[in-house]
Amino acid sequence: MQHNEKRACLFDLDGVILDTEAQYTKFWGGICQEFLGDENLCQKIKGNTLEHIYATLFSGKEKEQKEITSRLKKFEASMQMEYIPGAKDFLQSLKENDVPTSLVTSSNTKKMESVYVNHPEFTQLFDHILTAENFKRSKPFPEPYLLGAEVCNTDAKNCFVFEDSFNGMKSGRSAGAIVVGLATTNSASSIAPYADIIINDFTEITWQKLLCN
């Protein structure tokens, strides 16, 4: 695929487009406390695929994995999926300015089915949607955002990556992209070392303002 210098925007899902991260923190905190005795471990797995979580924290524990998968399926089917303020308007402005977009999420296709039920318009907001099944190595490795740039027919250095998790920001930065950190999950001060630009939500930014940074 021949790349060009065209700018593109790549987005994480939870805590970036959808205001769901606090719900996941509660869910995975409970899981980590029950099965591993340390609820704080949930902070280390933010941005990881379910496959990666199982490989690192529940390796060889097939019974536990099956139980967690069952609970997660029920949880995601009933969770609230409100948009982060300004997200839809910002995505629409990118379309109006002919800016390629990719959703680059560690969520799997089963989770995305729940998103589409809640928001039938969701697939129209992005040019490409990449899920956990598309990556061999999840965030914080650069592969997810390198692929996000590739499907937009550009290089990662020409991309703005919108992330809220430390693993996600590390992935974007290691891919060579400009990282826009959202202080939705972690404080602005804590994400400052990993982000080039920091916003609280999309009401604080426009495509034109972003290009001026």
Short mmCIF file of C-alpha atoms in Angstrom, two decimals:
data_model
loop_
_atom_site.label_atom_id
_atom_site.label_comp_id
_atom_site.label_asym_id
_atom_site.label_seq_id
_atom_site.Cartn_x
_atom_site.Cartn_y
_atom_site.Cartn_z
CA MET A 1 0.00 0.00 0.00
CA GLN A 2 1.41 3.34 -1.01
CA HIS A 3 1.38 5.88 1.80
CA ASN A 4 1.07 9.65 1.58
CA GLU A 5 1.33 12.64 3.87
CA LYS A 6 -2.40 12.93 4.49
CA ARG A 7 -3.40 13.56 8.10
CA ALA A 8 -5.61 11.00 9.85
CA CYS A 9 -7.21 10.55 13.26
CA LEU A 10 -7.14 7.26 15.16
CA PHE A 11 -9.34 6.66 18.19
CA ASP A 12 -9.55 4.30 21.11
CA LEU A 13 -13.10 3.42 22.16
CA ASP A 14 -13.67 3.19 25.92
CA GLY A 15 -12.91 6.42 27.73
CA VAL A 16 -12.37 8.21 24.40
CA ILE A 17 -15.50 7.83 22.28
CA LEU A 18 -17.74 6.15 24.86
CA ASP A 19 -17.93 7.07 28.54
CA THR A 20 -17.56 3.47 29.72
CA GLU A 21 -14.15 3.30 31.37
CA ALA A 22 -15.39 3.82 34.94
CA GLN A 23 -17.76 0.89 34.48
CA TYR A 24 -14.92 -1.32 33.27
CA THR A 25 -12.76 -0.25 36.19
CA LYS A 26 -15.46 -1.40 38.59
CA PHE A 27 -15.98 -4.68 36.72
CA TRP A 28 -12.32 -5.62 36.36
CA GLY A 29 -11.50 -4.35 39.84
CA GLY A 30 -14.02 -6.82 41.22
CA ILE A 31 -12.67 -9.62 39.02
CA CYS A 32 -9.06 -8.96 40.04
CA GLN A 33 -10.01 -8.81 43.71
CA GLU A 34 -12.05 -12.02 43.58
CA PHE A 35 -9.69 -14.12 41.51
CA LEU A 36 -6.29 -12.56 42.20
CA GLY A 37 -6.72 -10.80 45.54
CA ASP A 38 -5.70 -7.37 44.20
CA GLU A 39 -8.28 -5.04 42.67
CA ASN A 40 -5.54 -2.58 41.65
CA LEU A 41 -4.33 -4.99 38.98
CA CYS A 42 -7.18 -3.72 36.82
CA GLN A 43 -5.23 -0.51 36.28
CA LYS A 44 -2.41 -2.42 34.60
CA ILE A 45 -4.62 -4.10 32.02
CA LYS A 46 -6.45 -1.05 30.67
CA GLY A 47 -6.16 -0.94 26.91
CA ASN A 48 -5.29 -4.65 26.62
CA THR A 49 -7.24 -7.23 24.66
CA LEU A 50 -9.10 -9.94 26.57
CA GLU A 51 -6.71 -12.49 25.08
CA HIS A 52 -3.74 -10.55 26.48
CA ILE A 53 -5.39 -10.22 29.91
CA TYR A 54 -5.94 -13.97 30.06
CA ALA A 55 -2.39 -14.72 28.90
CA THR A 56 -0.80 -12.44 31.49
CA LEU A 57 -3.07 -12.80 34.53
CA PHE A 58 -5.01 -16.04 34.02
CA SER A 59 -2.63 -18.26 32.09
CA GLY A 60 -3.57 -21.92 32.39
CA LYS A 61 -6.75 -21.09 34.33
CA GLU A 62 -9.32 -22.22 31.79
CA LYS A 63 -12.13 -22.56 34.34
CA GLU A 64 -11.62 -19.01 35.58
CA GLN A 65 -11.37 -17.68 32.02
CA LYS A 66 -14.69 -19.30 31.11
CA GLU A 67 -16.38 -17.82 34.17
CA ILE A 68 -14.98 -14.33 33.54
CA THR A 69 -15.95 -14.46 29.87
CA SER A 70 -19.52 -15.34 30.83
CA ARG A 71 -19.70 -12.48 33.34
CA LEU A 72 -18.13 -10.03 30.89
CA LYS A 73 -20.65 -10.90 28.18
CA LYS A 74 -23.56 -10.18 30.55
CA PHE A 75 -21.92 -7.01 31.79
CA GLU A 76 -21.28 -5.56 28.33
CA ALA A 77 -24.80 -6.41 27.19
CA SER A 78 -26.27 -4.21 29.93
CA MET A 79 -23.70 -1.45 30.40
CA GLN A 80 -24.38 2.23 29.72
CA MET A 81 -22.74 3.50 26.53
CA GLU A 82 -23.02 7.27 26.46
CA TYR A 83 -20.76 9.31 24.18
CA ILE A 84 -17.93 11.39 25.60
CA PRO A 85 -19.06 15.05 25.32
CA GLY A 86 -18.42 16.44 21.85
CA ALA A 87 -17.25 13.13 20.37
CA LYS A 88 -19.96 12.77 17.72
CA ASP A 89 -19.70 16.39 16.62
CA PHE A 90 -15.90 16.15 16.35
CA LEU A 91 -16.12 12.96 14.28
CA GLN A 92 -18.64 14.62 11.99
CA SER A 93 -16.33 17.61 11.53
CA LEU A 94 -13.55 15.26 10.46
CA LYS A 95 -15.80 13.82 7.76
CA GLU A 96 -16.65 17.33 6.59
CA ASN A 97 -12.93 18.08 6.32
CA ASP A 98 -12.21 14.80 4.50
CA VAL A 99 -9.99 13.50 7.33
CA PRO A 100 -9.61 9.68 7.34
CA THR A 101 -10.51 8.02 10.65
CA SER A 102 -10.00 4.64 12.28
CA LEU A 103 -11.36 3.24 15.49
CA VAL A 104 -8.53 1.20 17.04
CA THR A 105 -9.94 -0.70 19.98
CA SER A 106 -8.84 -3.64 22.10
CA SER A 107 -12.49 -4.66 22.34
CA ASN A 108 -13.49 -7.76 20.40
CA THR A 109 -16.26 -8.12 17.84
CA LYS A 110 -18.69 -9.46 20.46
CA LYS A 111 -18.33 -6.26 22.46
CA MET A 112 -18.78 -4.17 19.33
CA GLU A 113 -22.09 -5.90 18.61
CA SER A 114 -23.37 -4.43 21.88
CA VAL A 115 -22.11 -1.00 20.80
CA TYR A 116 -23.95 -1.25 17.48
CA VAL A 117 -27.19 -2.23 19.25
CA ASN A 118 -26.91 0.85 21.49
CA HIS A 119 -25.77 3.13 18.66
CA PRO A 120 -26.92 1.95 15.19
CA GLU A 121 -25.18 4.99 13.67
CA PHE A 122 -21.79 3.99 15.05
CA THR A 123 -20.32 2.37 11.94
CA GLN A 124 -21.03 5.54 9.96
CA LEU A 125 -18.83 7.62 12.25
CA PHE A 126 -15.56 5.98 11.18
CA ASP A 127 -13.93 5.01 7.90
CA HIS A 128 -12.43 1.90 9.48
CA ILE A 129 -13.08 -0.10 12.66
CA LEU A 130 -10.25 -2.30 13.93
CA THR A 131 -10.84 -4.67 16.86
CA ALA A 132 -8.82 -7.08 18.98
CA GLU A 133 -9.02 -9.73 16.28
CA ASN A 134 -6.96 -7.54 13.95
CA PHE A 135 -3.86 -7.40 16.15
CA LYS A 136 -1.28 -10.02 17.09
CA ARG A 137 0.14 -7.79 19.82
CA SER A 138 -2.14 -5.41 21.70
CA LYS A 139 -1.40 -2.03 23.23
CA PRO A 140 1.13 -0.89 24.49
CA PHE A 141 2.83 -2.38 21.42
CA PRO A 142 2.73 -0.07 18.37
CA GLU A 143 1.04 -2.59 16.05
CA PRO A 144 -2.58 -1.43 16.60
CA TYR A 145 -1.86 2.18 15.66
CA LEU A 146 0.54 1.28 12.88
CA LEU A 147 -2.30 -0.73 11.34
CA GLY A 148 -4.74 2.10 12.01
CA ALA A 149 -2.53 4.42 10.00
CA GLU A 150 -2.03 1.88 7.24
CA VAL A 151 -5.73 1.37 6.57
CA CYS A 152 -6.02 5.17 6.34
CA ASN A 153 -3.31 5.04 3.65
CA THR A 154 -0.86 7.17 5.57
CA ASP A 155 2.02 6.87 8.03
CA ALA A 156 1.60 6.96 11.80
CA LYS A 157 3.73 10.11 11.96
CA ASN A 158 0.89 11.90 10.15
CA CYS A 159 -1.74 10.70 12.62
CA PHE A 160 -3.34 12.03 15.77
CA VAL A 161 -4.02 9.23 18.24
CA PHE A 162 -6.76 9.86 20.81
CA GLU A 163 -6.29 7.81 23.96
CA ASP A 164 -7.13 7.76 27.66
CA SER A 165 -5.15 4.77 28.98
CA PHE A 166 -1.42 4.63 29.64
CA ASN A 167 -1.06 1.50 27.50
CA GLY A 168 -2.91 3.18 24.66
CA MET A 169 -0.83 6.35 24.80
CA LYS A 170 2.36 4.27 24.88
CA SER A 171 1.13 2.42 21.80
CA GLY A 172 0.43 5.63 19.92
CA ARG A 173 3.73 7.20 20.87
CA SER A 174 5.78 4.11 20.02
CA ALA A 175 4.05 4.06 16.62
CA GLY A 176 5.34 7.60 16.06
CA ALA A 177 1.98 9.37 16.16
CA ILE A 178 0.97 12.62 17.86
CA VAL A 179 -0.84 11.53 21.03
CA VAL A 180 -3.90 13.41 22.25
CA GLY A 181 -4.57 12.31 25.82
CA LEU A 182 -8.08 12.52 27.23
CA ALA A 183 -8.22 13.10 30.98
CA THR A 184 -11.37 11.00 31.30
CA THR A 185 -9.88 7.97 33.04
CA ASN A 186 -6.67 9.37 34.53
CA SER A 187 -5.76 12.87 35.66
CA ALA A 188 -4.23 15.38 33.26
CA SER A 189 -1.06 15.50 35.34
CA SER A 190 -0.63 11.71 35.30
CA ILE A 191 -1.00 11.40 31.51
CA ALA A 192 1.15 14.44 30.74
CA PRO A 193 4.37 12.41 30.24
CA TYR A 194 2.64 10.24 27.64
CA ALA A 195 0.63 12.79 25.66
CA ASP A 196 1.57 15.64 23.33
CA ILE A 197 -1.83 17.34 23.76
CA ILE A 198 -4.25 16.97 26.67
CA ILE A 199 -8.01 17.59 26.61
CA ASN A 200 -10.84 16.80 29.00
CA ASP A 201 -13.27 16.02 26.19
CA PHE A 202 -13.98 16.93 22.57
CA THR A 203 -15.81 20.16 23.39
CA GLU A 204 -12.37 21.68 23.92
CA ILE A 205 -11.02 21.02 20.45
CA THR A 206 -11.75 21.40 16.74
CA TRP A 207 -9.92 20.03 13.72
CA GLN A 208 -8.60 23.50 12.94
CA LYS A 209 -7.30 23.98 16.49
CA LEU A 210 -5.70 20.56 16.42
CA LEU A 211 -3.74 21.41 13.29
CA CYS A 212 -2.33 24.51 15.04
CA ASN A 213 -0.69 22.47 17.81
#
